[in-house]
Amino acid sequence: MSELHTETASQPAPETTMTLLFIDDEANILSSLKRLFRPLGYRIFTAEGGAQGLEILAQESIDLVVSDMRMPEMNGAQFLEIVRQKWPETVRILLTGYAEIGATIDAINKGQVYRYISKPWEDHDITLTIKLALQHKMLEREKLRLEGLTQQQNEELKDLNANLEEKVKARTQEVRQTMALLESAHESLKKNFITSVRVFSNLIEMRDASMVGHSRRVADLSKAIAQRMDMTDDEVQDVFIAALLLDVGKIGLSDSLLNKTFSSLNSEERDEVIQYPIKGQLVLMALDELQGAAQLIRNHRERFDGMGFPDRLAGLAIPLAARILALAKDYDACQIETSINKRLKQADAVLAIQEGRGRRYDPRVVDAFLNVIDSSATPVQTKPELKLRRIQLKPGMLLSRDLISKSGAFLLAKDYILNETLIGQIENFERLGDWLMIYVWDTE
C-alpha cells in the first residue's frame, strides 16, 4: 500500500510558500524529486498513486502537481483530467518516457497540462520548468486580482458618474442658497445703514423747522443726477449719503450765524462758517463706510469758477459728485422760505441754476439736472400703489414711498415692511397731532 509523504525545506520559506505534489508509483523517483526540490524552499507532498494524490488535493491547497504517466489503476492522463475538472487553478505537469508519445498527447488534450517532462530529466531543466510554471501561475493569479480590482473600481466609477450630476446639482443649489442668504443679509445691512443715516439727518434738521426734508430732497435729486450721468452704484450711494449729511458740520454753529446771510457776515464769522464742511468731514472720519461721503461733504461748497470754500478748488479738480451736490443743495435751498431768504417758485429756481452755469456750477451737471427736471414732470408709475390712513394698515404691507410726517420729518424708508409694532408706533405718532398719509404697494 502506498504511503503519503510531505516535506518542507529546512531553510526559511519565502513569504508565500508554494506547494508541490509529486505522484509516481516508483519510490526512488519520488525520493529523487524530494532531494532535488528540498533546498529550493517549496512545501512538498508525495503520493504513490492517482487515488492518493486526489486525497491530498482534497485536503491541501496545491499550487503545482507533477504526475508520472504510467501508473497502475489510474494513469497520468486520467489523473490530470480529474485535476483539471476539480482544481483548474492547479498547474499540471506530466512526467513521461519517450515511448509514451500517444498517451502524452492524450494527457495534453484531456488534462490540458502546462508542460511535459521526459524521463530521465535534467535537474536544471525540471527545476527551471517548475519555477517558470509557478511564476506563470503567480502572474495569472495577480492578473485575476487586478482584473477584479479593476472591475470593482469600474463599478465604483460607474456609480460615481451616475450620481455625479445629481451631486453637482445639489451642491450648486446649496451654493446658490448660501449666496442668496448672503445677498439678502447684505441688502438688509445696507438698508438699515441708509435708514440710520436718514434718521441722523432728520435729527440734524430738527434744529430748524424750515429745513425739515431739505437733505432728503437734496439726496433724491443728487441721486437722480448722478444716475443720469452714468456714475457707478457705489458712487451714487456716496452721493446719496453725503447729501443726507451735508449740514452735519453746522451742528457746532450758533443760531445767530445760521440766521445770517453769508454776505452779511464779518470776516471772523465768515472764517468760522467756511470751516463747517471741514468739520463735517472730521465728524465722519472714524467711519470707514463714510470716507467717500465725508470727502464730498468737504468739497460740496466749492464753485466751478474757484470762488468757493474751503479749499478754493475749481473746475474738474472738484469731484464730480461734489459738483452735483452743490447744485442740488442750492436748487432746493432757494425754494425754502427761511429767515434769511425768500422762497422762489420752481421755475425761478431752475432759472437761477441756469444763470450759474459755468460759474457756480459745472455745465455738464446743469445739463443733467435739466434732463432730470424735465423727466420728473411726467413721472412713470411702475407698480400700482394705495394711499391709506393708519387705520387701514395691515402687517406685511410694503411702503411704496418714504414715510414722511406732515411737518416733513423722515420716519420710515421706502420698501419697509410694516408689522404690528410699527403700525402701533404710527398710531402713537398721530396721537401727537401729526397725521400721516401712507403709500403702500398694491399687491392684490
Tab-separated table of C-alpha atoms in Angstrom:
chain	number	residue	atom	x	y	z
A	1	MET	CA	0.000	0.000	0.000
A	2	SER	CA	1.341	3.414	-0.971
A	3	GLU	CA	2.395	5.974	1.654
A	4	LEU	CA	1.743	9.719	1.945
A	5	HIS	CA	4.778	11.928	2.367
A	6	THR	CA	5.146	15.682	2.943
A	7	GLU	CA	8.292	17.714	3.436
A	8	THR	CA	9.285	21.359	3.688
A	9	ALA	CA	12.840	22.574	3.177
A	10	SER	CA	14.743	23.393	6.361
A	11	GLN	CA	15.827	26.783	5.038
A	12	PRO	CA	13.493	29.781	5.643
A	13	ALA	CA	10.478	29.641	3.307
A	14	PRO	CA	9.674	32.542	1.033
A	15	GLU	CA	6.993	34.995	2.090
A	16	THR	CA	4.430	32.984	0.066
A	17	THR	CA	5.473	29.287	0.103
A	18	MET	CA	4.416	27.386	-2.999
A	19	THR	CA	3.181	23.779	-2.558
A	20	LEU	CA	4.163	20.934	-4.888
A	21	LEU	CA	2.669	17.447	-5.250
A	22	PHE	CA	4.700	14.669	-6.911
A	23	ILE	CA	2.916	11.440	-7.933
A	24	ASP	CA	4.779	8.320	-9.087
A	25	ASP	CA	4.454	4.649	-8.323
A	26	GLU	CA	8.237	4.315	-8.006
A	27	ALA	CA	9.549	5.311	-4.579
A	28	ASN	CA	13.042	6.049	-5.864
A	29	ILE	CA	11.635	8.632	-8.335
A	30	LEU	CA	9.781	10.370	-5.512
A	31	SER	CA	12.943	10.345	-3.366
A	32	SER	CA	14.947	11.887	-6.174
A	33	LEU	CA	12.404	14.633	-6.677
A	34	LYS	CA	12.280	15.425	-2.944
A	35	ARG	CA	16.087	15.656	-2.762
A	36	LEU	CA	16.129	17.924	-5.806
A	37	PHE	CA	13.433	20.362	-4.652
A	38	ARG	CA	14.006	20.283	-0.866
A	39	PRO	CA	16.690	23.025	-0.918
A	40	LEU	CA	14.512	25.358	-3.024
A	41	GLY	CA	12.104	26.260	-0.227
A	42	TYR	CA	8.950	24.589	-1.517
A	43	ARG	CA	6.336	22.783	0.584
A	44	ILE	CA	6.351	19.218	-0.844
A	45	PHE	CA	3.793	16.379	-0.864
A	46	THR	CA	4.283	12.986	-2.493
A	47	ALA	CA	1.874	10.212	-3.412
A	48	GLU	CA	2.441	6.743	-4.947
A	49	GLY	CA	-0.768	6.722	-6.998
A	50	GLY	CA	-3.558	8.811	-8.504
A	51	ALA	CA	-6.143	7.975	-5.848
A	52	GLN	CA	-3.819	9.013	-3.063
A	53	GLY	CA	-2.960	12.205	-4.978
A	54	LEU	CA	-6.636	13.093	-5.224
A	55	GLU	CA	-6.988	12.672	-1.447
A	56	ILE	CA	-4.134	15.127	-0.888
A	57	LEU	CA	-5.622	17.615	-3.317
A	58	ALA	CA	-8.925	17.419	-1.457
A	59	GLN	CA	-7.205	18.235	1.849
A	60	GLU	CA	-4.414	20.652	0.864
A	61	SER	CA	-4.016	23.723	-1.323
A	62	ILE	CA	-1.688	22.512	-4.078
A	63	ASP	CA	-0.129	25.013	-6.493
A	64	LEU	CA	1.520	22.537	-8.883
A	65	VAL	CA	1.266	18.793	-9.447
A	66	VAL	CA	3.792	16.597	-11.301
A	67	SER	CA	2.389	13.218	-12.289
A	68	ASP	CA	4.028	10.202	-13.870
A	69	MET	CA	2.235	8.939	-16.962
A	70	ARG	CA	2.463	5.165	-16.440
A	71	MET	CA	0.858	4.160	-13.148
A	72	PRO	CA	-1.404	1.197	-12.174
A	73	GLU	CA	-5.173	1.618	-11.735
A	74	MET	CA	-5.150	5.322	-12.864
A	75	ASN	CA	-2.614	6.625	-15.379
A	76	GLY	CA	-1.332	10.188	-15.519
A	77	ALA	CA	-3.691	11.320	-18.282
A	78	GLN	CA	-6.736	10.150	-16.301
A	79	PHE	CA	-5.436	11.684	-13.089
A	80	LEU	CA	-4.641	15.075	-14.629
A	81	GLU	CA	-8.042	15.215	-16.342
A	82	ILE	CA	-9.718	14.877	-12.941
A	83	VAL	CA	-7.403	17.519	-11.508
A	84	ARG	CA	-8.322	19.914	-14.352
A	85	GLN	CA	-12.017	19.400	-13.653
A	86	LYS	CA	-11.880	19.777	-9.855
A	87	TRP	CA	-8.887	22.086	-9.319
A	88	PRO	CA	-8.432	24.031	-12.539
A	89	GLU	CA	-6.093	26.596	-10.948
A	90	THR	CA	-3.520	23.914	-10.049
A	91	VAL	CA	-0.669	23.825	-12.586
A	92	ARG	CA	-0.369	20.386	-14.174
A	93	ILE	CA	2.922	18.820	-15.443
A	94	LEU	CA	3.292	15.335	-16.947
A	95	LEU	CA	6.340	13.145	-16.381
A	96	THR	CA	6.645	10.678	-19.246
A	97	GLY	CA	9.007	8.441	-21.169
A	98	TYR	CA	9.903	8.793	-24.828
A	99	ALA	CA	7.915	5.719	-25.801
A	100	GLU	CA	4.652	7.123	-24.458
A	101	ILE	CA	4.034	9.852	-27.050
A	102	GLY	CA	0.444	8.780	-27.791
A	103	ALA	CA	-0.518	8.772	-24.130
A	104	THR	CA	1.254	12.108	-23.696
A	105	ILE	CA	-0.834	13.685	-26.429
A	106	ASP	CA	-3.954	12.252	-24.795
A	107	ALA	CA	-2.911	13.794	-21.461
A	108	ILE	CA	-2.273	17.147	-23.099
A	109	ASN	CA	-5.683	17.111	-24.732
A	110	LYS	CA	-7.666	15.901	-21.719
A	111	GLY	CA	-5.665	17.228	-18.816
A	112	GLN	CA	-4.529	20.436	-20.514
A	113	VAL	CA	-1.067	20.108	-18.967
A	114	TYR	CA	1.232	23.137	-18.740
A	115	ARG	CA	4.299	21.153	-19.879
A	116	TYR	CA	5.502	17.565	-20.089
A	117	ILE	CA	8.953	16.473	-18.944
A	118	SER	CA	10.714	13.464	-20.395
A	119	LYS	CA	12.409	10.801	-18.325
A	120	PRO	CA	15.191	10.819	-17.479
A	121	TRP	CA	15.153	14.543	-16.726
A	122	GLU	CA	17.898	17.089	-16.427
A	123	ASP	CA	17.847	18.580	-12.906
A	124	HIS	CA	18.338	22.099	-14.164
A	125	ASP	CA	15.587	21.739	-16.777
A	126	ILE	CA	12.976	20.350	-14.408
A	127	THR	CA	13.655	22.886	-11.647
A	128	LEU	CA	13.571	25.722	-14.183
A	129	THR	CA	10.361	24.399	-15.756
A	130	ILE	CA	8.629	24.228	-12.376
A	131	LYS	CA	9.956	27.635	-11.390
A	132	LEU	CA	8.606	29.177	-14.617
A	133	ALA	CA	5.296	27.339	-14.221
A	134	LEU	CA	4.848	28.739	-10.722
A	135	GLN	CA	5.791	32.222	-11.878
A	136	HIS	CA	3.185	31.883	-14.611
A	137	LYS	CA	0.636	30.814	-12.005
A	138	MET	CA	1.530	33.823	-9.837
A	139	LEU	CA	1.136	36.130	-12.834
A	140	GLU	CA	-2.231	34.583	-13.624
A	141	ARG	CA	-3.285	34.982	-10.007
A	142	GLU	CA	-2.138	38.629	-9.970
A	143	LYS	CA	-3.891	39.197	-13.281
A	144	LEU	CA	-7.142	37.882	-11.832
A	145	ARG	CA	-6.667	40.034	-8.739
A	146	LEU	CA	-6.065	43.153	-10.822
A	147	GLU	CA	-8.993	42.345	-13.081
A	148	GLY	CA	-11.222	42.008	-10.040
A	149	LEU	CA	-9.891	45.256	-8.611
A	150	THR	CA	-10.388	46.975	-11.959
A	151	GLN	CA	-13.925	45.690	-12.205
A	152	GLN	CA	-14.649	46.912	-8.690
A	153	GLN	CA	-13.185	50.326	-9.450
A	154	ASN	CA	-15.117	50.488	-12.714
A	155	GLU	CA	-18.322	49.766	-10.826
A	156	GLU	CA	-17.470	52.491	-8.321
A	157	LEU	CA	-16.687	54.928	-11.143
A	158	LYS	CA	-19.903	53.982	-12.880
A	159	ASP	CA	-21.839	54.681	-9.697
A	160	LEU	CA	-19.917	57.926	-9.168
A	161	ASN	CA	-20.611	59.077	-12.722
A	162	ALA	CA	-24.265	58.175	-12.354
A	163	ASN	CA	-24.564	60.275	-9.195
A	164	LEU	CA	-22.051	62.999	-10.051
A	165	GLU	CA	-24.527	65.141	-11.969
A	166	GLU	CA	-27.041	64.982	-9.127
A	167	LYS	CA	-24.322	65.760	-6.593
A	168	VAL	CA	-23.159	68.731	-8.668
A	169	LYS	CA	-26.747	69.969	-8.956
A	170	ALA	CA	-27.278	69.581	-5.215
A	171	ARG	CA	-24.008	71.351	-4.409
A	172	THR	CA	-24.787	74.127	-6.891
A	173	GLN	CA	-28.184	74.587	-5.277
A	174	GLU	CA	-26.546	74.790	-1.842
A	175	VAL	CA	-24.111	77.438	-3.113
A	176	ARG	CA	-26.961	79.408	-4.692
A	177	GLN	CA	-28.969	79.270	-1.480
A	178	THR	CA	-25.942	80.413	0.512
A	179	MET	CA	-25.300	83.262	-1.941
A	180	ALA	CA	-28.962	84.265	-1.773
A	181	LEU	CA	-28.802	84.359	2.033
A	182	LEU	CA	-25.604	86.421	1.927
A	183	GLU	CA	-27.097	88.829	-0.615
A	184	SER	CA	-30.239	89.132	1.476
A	185	ALA	CA	-28.181	89.805	4.607
A	186	HIS	CA	-26.068	92.350	2.721
A	187	GLU	CA	-29.151	94.140	1.397
A	188	SER	CA	-30.653	94.155	4.877
A	189	LEU	CA	-27.475	95.658	6.369
A	190	LYS	CA	-27.299	98.204	3.550
A	191	LYS	CA	-30.937	99.166	4.045
A	192	ASN	CA	-30.504	99.509	7.827
A	193	PHE	CA	-27.350	101.570	7.281
A	194	ILE	CA	-29.121	104.011	4.934
A	195	THR	CA	-32.066	104.220	7.326
A	196	SER	CA	-29.702	105.054	10.201
A	197	VAL	CA	-28.116	107.825	8.129
A	198	ARG	CA	-31.568	109.198	7.307
A	199	VAL	CA	-32.564	109.199	10.955
A	200	PHE	CA	-29.361	111.059	11.860
A	201	SER	CA	-30.027	113.536	9.044
A	202	ASN	CA	-33.518	114.070	10.424
A	203	LEU	CA	-32.058	114.869	13.841
A	204	ILE	CA	-29.772	117.492	12.278
A	205	GLU	CA	-32.746	119.207	10.606
A	206	MET	CA	-34.847	119.268	13.793
A	207	ARG	CA	-32.846	122.346	14.853
A	208	ASP	CA	-34.583	124.436	12.172
A	209	ALA	CA	-38.182	123.570	11.237
A	210	SER	CA	-37.850	125.286	7.857
A	211	MET	CA	-35.088	122.832	6.862
A	212	VAL	CA	-37.074	119.642	7.591
A	213	GLY	CA	-36.970	117.426	4.495
A	214	HIS	CA	-34.238	119.532	2.847
A	215	SER	CA	-31.480	116.910	2.981
A	216	ARG	CA	-33.858	114.162	1.819
A	217	ARG	CA	-34.887	116.199	-1.220
A	218	VAL	CA	-31.265	117.088	-1.988
A	219	ALA	CA	-30.335	113.403	-1.689
A	220	ASP	CA	-33.081	112.276	-4.068
A	221	LEU	CA	-32.192	114.951	-6.655
A	222	SER	CA	-28.443	114.298	-6.357
A	223	LYS	CA	-29.015	110.567	-6.805
A	224	ALA	CA	-31.131	111.163	-9.923
A	225	ILE	CA	-28.492	113.478	-11.455
A	226	ALA	CA	-25.655	111.011	-10.631
A	227	GLN	CA	-27.559	108.171	-12.288
A	228	ARG	CA	-28.278	110.367	-15.305
A	229	MET	CA	-24.510	110.960	-15.596
A	230	ASP	CA	-23.856	107.174	-15.533
A	231	MET	CA	-21.978	107.099	-12.240
A	232	THR	CA	-21.374	103.675	-10.663
A	233	ASP	CA	-23.655	102.256	-7.966
A	234	ASP	CA	-21.014	102.874	-5.275
A	235	GLU	CA	-20.550	106.477	-6.442
A	236	VAL	CA	-24.305	107.047	-6.478
A	237	GLN	CA	-24.560	105.711	-2.922
A	238	ASP	CA	-21.777	108.047	-1.757
A	239	VAL	CA	-23.606	110.981	-3.357
A	240	PHE	CA	-26.868	109.973	-1.671
A	241	ILE	CA	-25.325	109.540	1.800
A	242	ALA	CA	-23.260	112.711	1.532
A	243	ALA	CA	-26.417	114.668	0.611
A	244	LEU	CA	-28.180	113.425	3.734
A	245	LEU	CA	-25.258	114.565	5.906
A	246	LEU	CA	-24.184	117.776	4.133
A	247	ASP	CA	-25.001	120.013	7.119
A	248	VAL	CA	-23.576	117.806	9.863
A	249	GLY	CA	-20.716	120.291	10.314
A	250	LYS	CA	-23.191	123.072	11.171
A	251	ILE	CA	-24.121	121.432	14.459
A	252	GLY	CA	-21.478	123.487	16.268
A	253	LEU	CA	-22.528	126.824	14.724
A	254	SER	CA	-24.591	129.254	16.770
A	255	ASP	CA	-28.165	130.184	15.837
A	256	SER	CA	-27.042	133.742	15.173
A	257	LEU	CA	-24.655	132.604	12.462
A	258	LEU	CA	-27.197	130.272	10.897
A	259	ASN	CA	-29.748	133.061	10.676
A	260	LYS	CA	-27.458	135.434	8.737
A	261	THR	CA	-26.735	135.547	5.021
A	262	PHE	CA	-23.151	134.813	4.052
A	263	SER	CA	-22.712	138.306	2.624
A	264	SER	CA	-23.721	139.910	5.940
A	265	LEU	CA	-21.063	138.063	7.983
A	266	ASN	CA	-17.928	139.829	9.168
A	267	SER	CA	-14.515	138.332	8.420
A	268	GLU	CA	-14.284	136.494	11.726
A	269	GLU	CA	-17.752	134.981	11.306
A	270	ARG	CA	-17.006	134.014	7.710
A	271	ASP	CA	-13.862	132.213	8.813
A	272	GLU	CA	-15.973	130.201	11.238
A	273	VAL	CA	-18.721	129.405	8.734
A	274	ILE	CA	-16.435	128.272	5.914
A	275	GLN	CA	-14.986	125.653	8.244
A	276	TYR	CA	-18.267	123.727	8.528
A	277	PRO	CA	-17.561	121.435	5.500
A	278	ILE	CA	-14.212	120.508	7.059
A	279	LYS	CA	-15.867	119.863	10.423
A	280	GLY	CA	-18.443	117.714	8.676
A	281	GLN	CA	-15.678	115.603	7.148
A	282	LEU	CA	-13.921	115.258	10.520
A	283	VAL	CA	-17.134	114.145	12.255
A	284	LEU	CA	-17.293	111.126	9.918
A	285	MET	CA	-13.573	110.322	9.768
A	286	ALA	CA	-13.880	107.350	12.180
A	287	LEU	CA	-16.407	105.541	9.976
A	288	ASP	CA	-14.752	103.605	7.131
A	289	GLU	CA	-18.045	103.208	5.249
A	290	LEU	CA	-18.462	107.005	5.098
A	291	GLN	CA	-14.991	108.060	3.944
A	292	GLY	CA	-16.154	108.640	0.362
A	293	ALA	CA	-19.168	110.641	1.519
A	294	ALA	CA	-17.009	112.583	4.007
A	295	GLN	CA	-14.730	113.864	1.228
A	296	LEU	CA	-17.742	115.007	-0.776
A	297	ILE	CA	-19.070	116.881	2.275
A	298	ARG	CA	-15.772	118.778	2.448
A	299	ASN	CA	-15.943	119.725	-1.243
A	300	HIS	CA	-19.660	120.470	-1.721
A	301	ARG	CA	-19.322	124.281	-1.199
A	302	GLU	CA	-16.623	124.666	-3.864
A	303	ARG	CA	-17.587	126.584	-7.028
A	304	PHE	CA	-16.775	125.714	-10.624
A	305	ASP	CA	-15.035	129.113	-11.040
A	306	GLY	CA	-12.843	128.523	-7.952
A	307	MET	CA	-14.559	131.096	-5.736
A	308	GLY	CA	-15.979	128.601	-3.248
A	309	PHE	CA	-14.663	127.222	0.056
A	310	PRO	CA	-12.894	125.744	1.978
A	311	ASP	CA	-10.091	124.746	-0.447
A	312	ARG	CA	-10.738	127.068	-3.432
A	313	LEU	CA	-10.905	124.168	-5.862
A	314	ALA	CA	-12.017	124.902	-9.409
A	315	GLY	CA	-13.361	123.060	-12.473
A	316	LEU	CA	-12.608	119.347	-12.750
A	317	ALA	CA	-10.415	119.473	-9.632
A	318	ILE	CA	-13.706	119.346	-7.716
A	319	PRO	CA	-15.033	115.762	-7.529
A	320	LEU	CA	-17.983	115.265	-9.881
A	321	ALA	CA	-20.201	114.085	-7.018
A	322	ALA	CA	-19.410	117.298	-5.070
A	323	ARG	CA	-20.332	119.404	-8.134
A	324	ILE	CA	-23.678	117.576	-8.230
A	325	LEU	CA	-24.281	118.167	-4.512
A	326	ALA	CA	-23.552	121.901	-4.819
A	327	LEU	CA	-26.217	122.338	-7.488
A	328	ALA	CA	-28.841	120.134	-5.811
A	329	LYS	CA	-28.383	121.845	-2.444
A	330	ASP	CA	-28.737	125.351	-3.901
A	331	TYR	CA	-31.749	124.352	-6.024
A	332	ASP	CA	-33.697	123.059	-3.014
A	333	ALA	CA	-32.485	125.797	-0.641
A	334	CYS	CA	-33.781	128.624	-2.816
A	335	GLN	CA	-37.267	127.068	-2.745
A	336	ILE	CA	-37.389	127.072	1.081
A	337	GLU	CA	-38.600	130.203	2.810
A	338	THR	CA	-36.366	130.920	5.798
A	339	SER	CA	-35.460	133.946	7.877
A	340	ILE	CA	-32.566	134.706	5.520
A	341	ASN	CA	-34.098	134.179	2.078
A	342	LYS	CA	-37.422	134.396	0.287
A	343	ARG	CA	-38.855	131.292	-1.328
A	344	LEU	CA	-38.611	131.037	-5.125
A	345	LYS	CA	-41.016	129.246	-7.403
A	346	GLN	CA	-39.641	126.137	-9.099
A	347	ALA	CA	-39.325	127.836	-12.490
A	348	ASP	CA	-37.364	130.707	-10.929
A	349	ALA	CA	-35.174	128.238	-9.050
A	350	VAL	CA	-34.387	126.427	-12.314
A	351	LEU	CA	-33.559	129.787	-13.927
A	352	ALA	CA	-31.193	130.623	-11.042
A	353	ILE	CA	-29.334	127.358	-11.635
A	354	GLN	CA	-29.058	128.110	-15.363
A	355	GLU	CA	-27.665	131.559	-14.633
A	356	GLY	CA	-24.916	129.971	-12.522
A	357	ARG	CA	-23.818	127.699	-15.405
A	358	GLY	CA	-20.047	127.803	-15.888
A	359	ARG	CA	-19.527	129.992	-12.801
A	360	ARG	CA	-21.049	128.319	-9.767
A	361	TYR	CA	-21.960	125.047	-11.486
A	362	ASP	CA	-20.398	122.578	-13.892
A	363	PRO	CA	-22.182	122.945	-17.292
A	364	ARG	CA	-22.400	119.152	-17.646
A	365	VAL	CA	-24.106	118.858	-14.263
A	366	VAL	CA	-26.528	121.646	-15.212
A	367	ASP	CA	-27.479	119.750	-18.383
A	368	ALA	CA	-28.059	116.527	-16.447
A	369	PHE	CA	-30.114	118.456	-13.862
A	370	LEU	CA	-32.348	119.946	-16.574
A	371	ASN	CA	-32.916	116.474	-18.042
A	372	VAL	CA	-33.912	115.148	-14.619
A	373	ILE	CA	-36.319	118.066	-14.060
A	374	ASP	CA	-37.923	117.522	-17.472
A	375	SER	CA	-38.364	113.777	-16.942
A	376	SER	CA	-39.756	114.204	-13.430
A	377	ALA	CA	-42.542	116.411	-14.830
A	378	THR	CA	-44.197	113.223	-16.166
A	379	PRO	CA	-43.465	110.514	-13.611
A	380	VAL	CA	-43.937	106.886	-14.604
A	381	GLN	CA	-45.584	104.654	-12.024
A	382	THR	CA	-44.144	101.179	-12.482
A	383	LYS	CA	-46.410	99.479	-9.922
A	384	PRO	CA	-49.854	100.376	-8.558
A	385	GLU	CA	-49.922	101.828	-5.069
A	386	LEU	CA	-52.537	102.558	-2.443
A	387	LYS	CA	-52.943	105.732	-0.406
A	388	LEU	CA	-54.062	104.694	3.079
A	389	ARG	CA	-54.728	106.061	6.540
A	390	ARG	CA	-53.221	104.445	9.597
A	391	ILE	CA	-56.428	102.572	10.435
A	392	GLN	CA	-56.270	100.769	7.072
A	393	LEU	CA	-52.743	99.423	7.564
A	394	LYS	CA	-52.062	95.702	7.926
A	395	PRO	CA	-48.893	93.780	8.843
A	396	GLY	CA	-46.905	92.706	5.770
A	397	MET	CA	-47.703	95.798	3.689
A	398	LEU	CA	-44.711	97.282	1.834
A	399	LEU	CA	-44.172	101.063	1.764
A	400	SER	CA	-44.109	102.402	-1.803
A	401	ARG	CA	-42.728	105.791	-0.654
A	402	ASP	CA	-40.728	107.139	2.267
A	403	LEU	CA	-42.994	107.733	5.262
A	404	ILE	CA	-42.779	111.455	5.977
A	405	SER	CA	-44.661	113.297	8.718
A	406	LYS	CA	-46.862	116.276	7.999
A	407	SER	CA	-44.071	118.505	9.293
A	408	GLY	CA	-41.613	116.874	6.865
A	409	ALA	CA	-39.764	114.566	9.283
A	410	PHE	CA	-38.485	111.273	7.862
A	411	LEU	CA	-39.909	108.248	9.687
A	412	LEU	CA	-39.540	105.100	7.542
A	413	ALA	CA	-37.827	104.304	4.251
A	414	LYS	CA	-39.480	103.149	1.040
A	415	ASP	CA	-39.897	99.350	0.732
A	416	TYR	CA	-40.039	98.946	4.527
A	417	ILE	CA	-42.292	96.043	5.577
A	418	LEU	CA	-44.861	97.077	8.178
A	419	ASN	CA	-45.550	94.979	11.263
A	420	GLU	CA	-47.809	95.276	14.300
A	421	THR	CA	-45.181	97.194	16.287
A	422	LEU	CA	-44.600	99.800	13.565
A	423	ILE	CA	-48.319	100.259	12.978
A	424	GLY	CA	-48.721	100.859	16.724
A	425	GLN	CA	-45.909	103.434	16.676
A	426	ILE	CA	-47.553	105.220	13.728
A	427	GLU	CA	-50.792	105.362	15.751
A	428	ASN	CA	-48.938	106.853	18.734
A	429	PHE	CA	-47.309	109.421	16.431
A	430	GLU	CA	-50.685	110.510	15.085
A	431	ARG	CA	-51.957	110.941	18.647
A	432	LEU	CA	-49.385	113.735	18.962
A	433	GLY	CA	-51.309	115.587	16.246
A	434	ASP	CA	-49.031	114.907	13.270
A	435	TRP	CA	-51.280	112.996	10.856
A	436	LEU	CA	-49.696	110.782	8.246
A	437	MET	CA	-50.560	109.711	4.721
A	438	ILE	CA	-49.092	106.288	3.977
A	439	TYR	CA	-48.405	104.898	0.495
A	440	VAL	CA	-48.047	101.138	0.072
A	441	TRP	CA	-47.695	98.827	-2.908
A	442	ASP	CA	-50.944	97.276	-4.083
A	443	THR	CA	-50.209	93.528	-4.021
A	444	GLU	CA	-53.704	92.328	-4.919
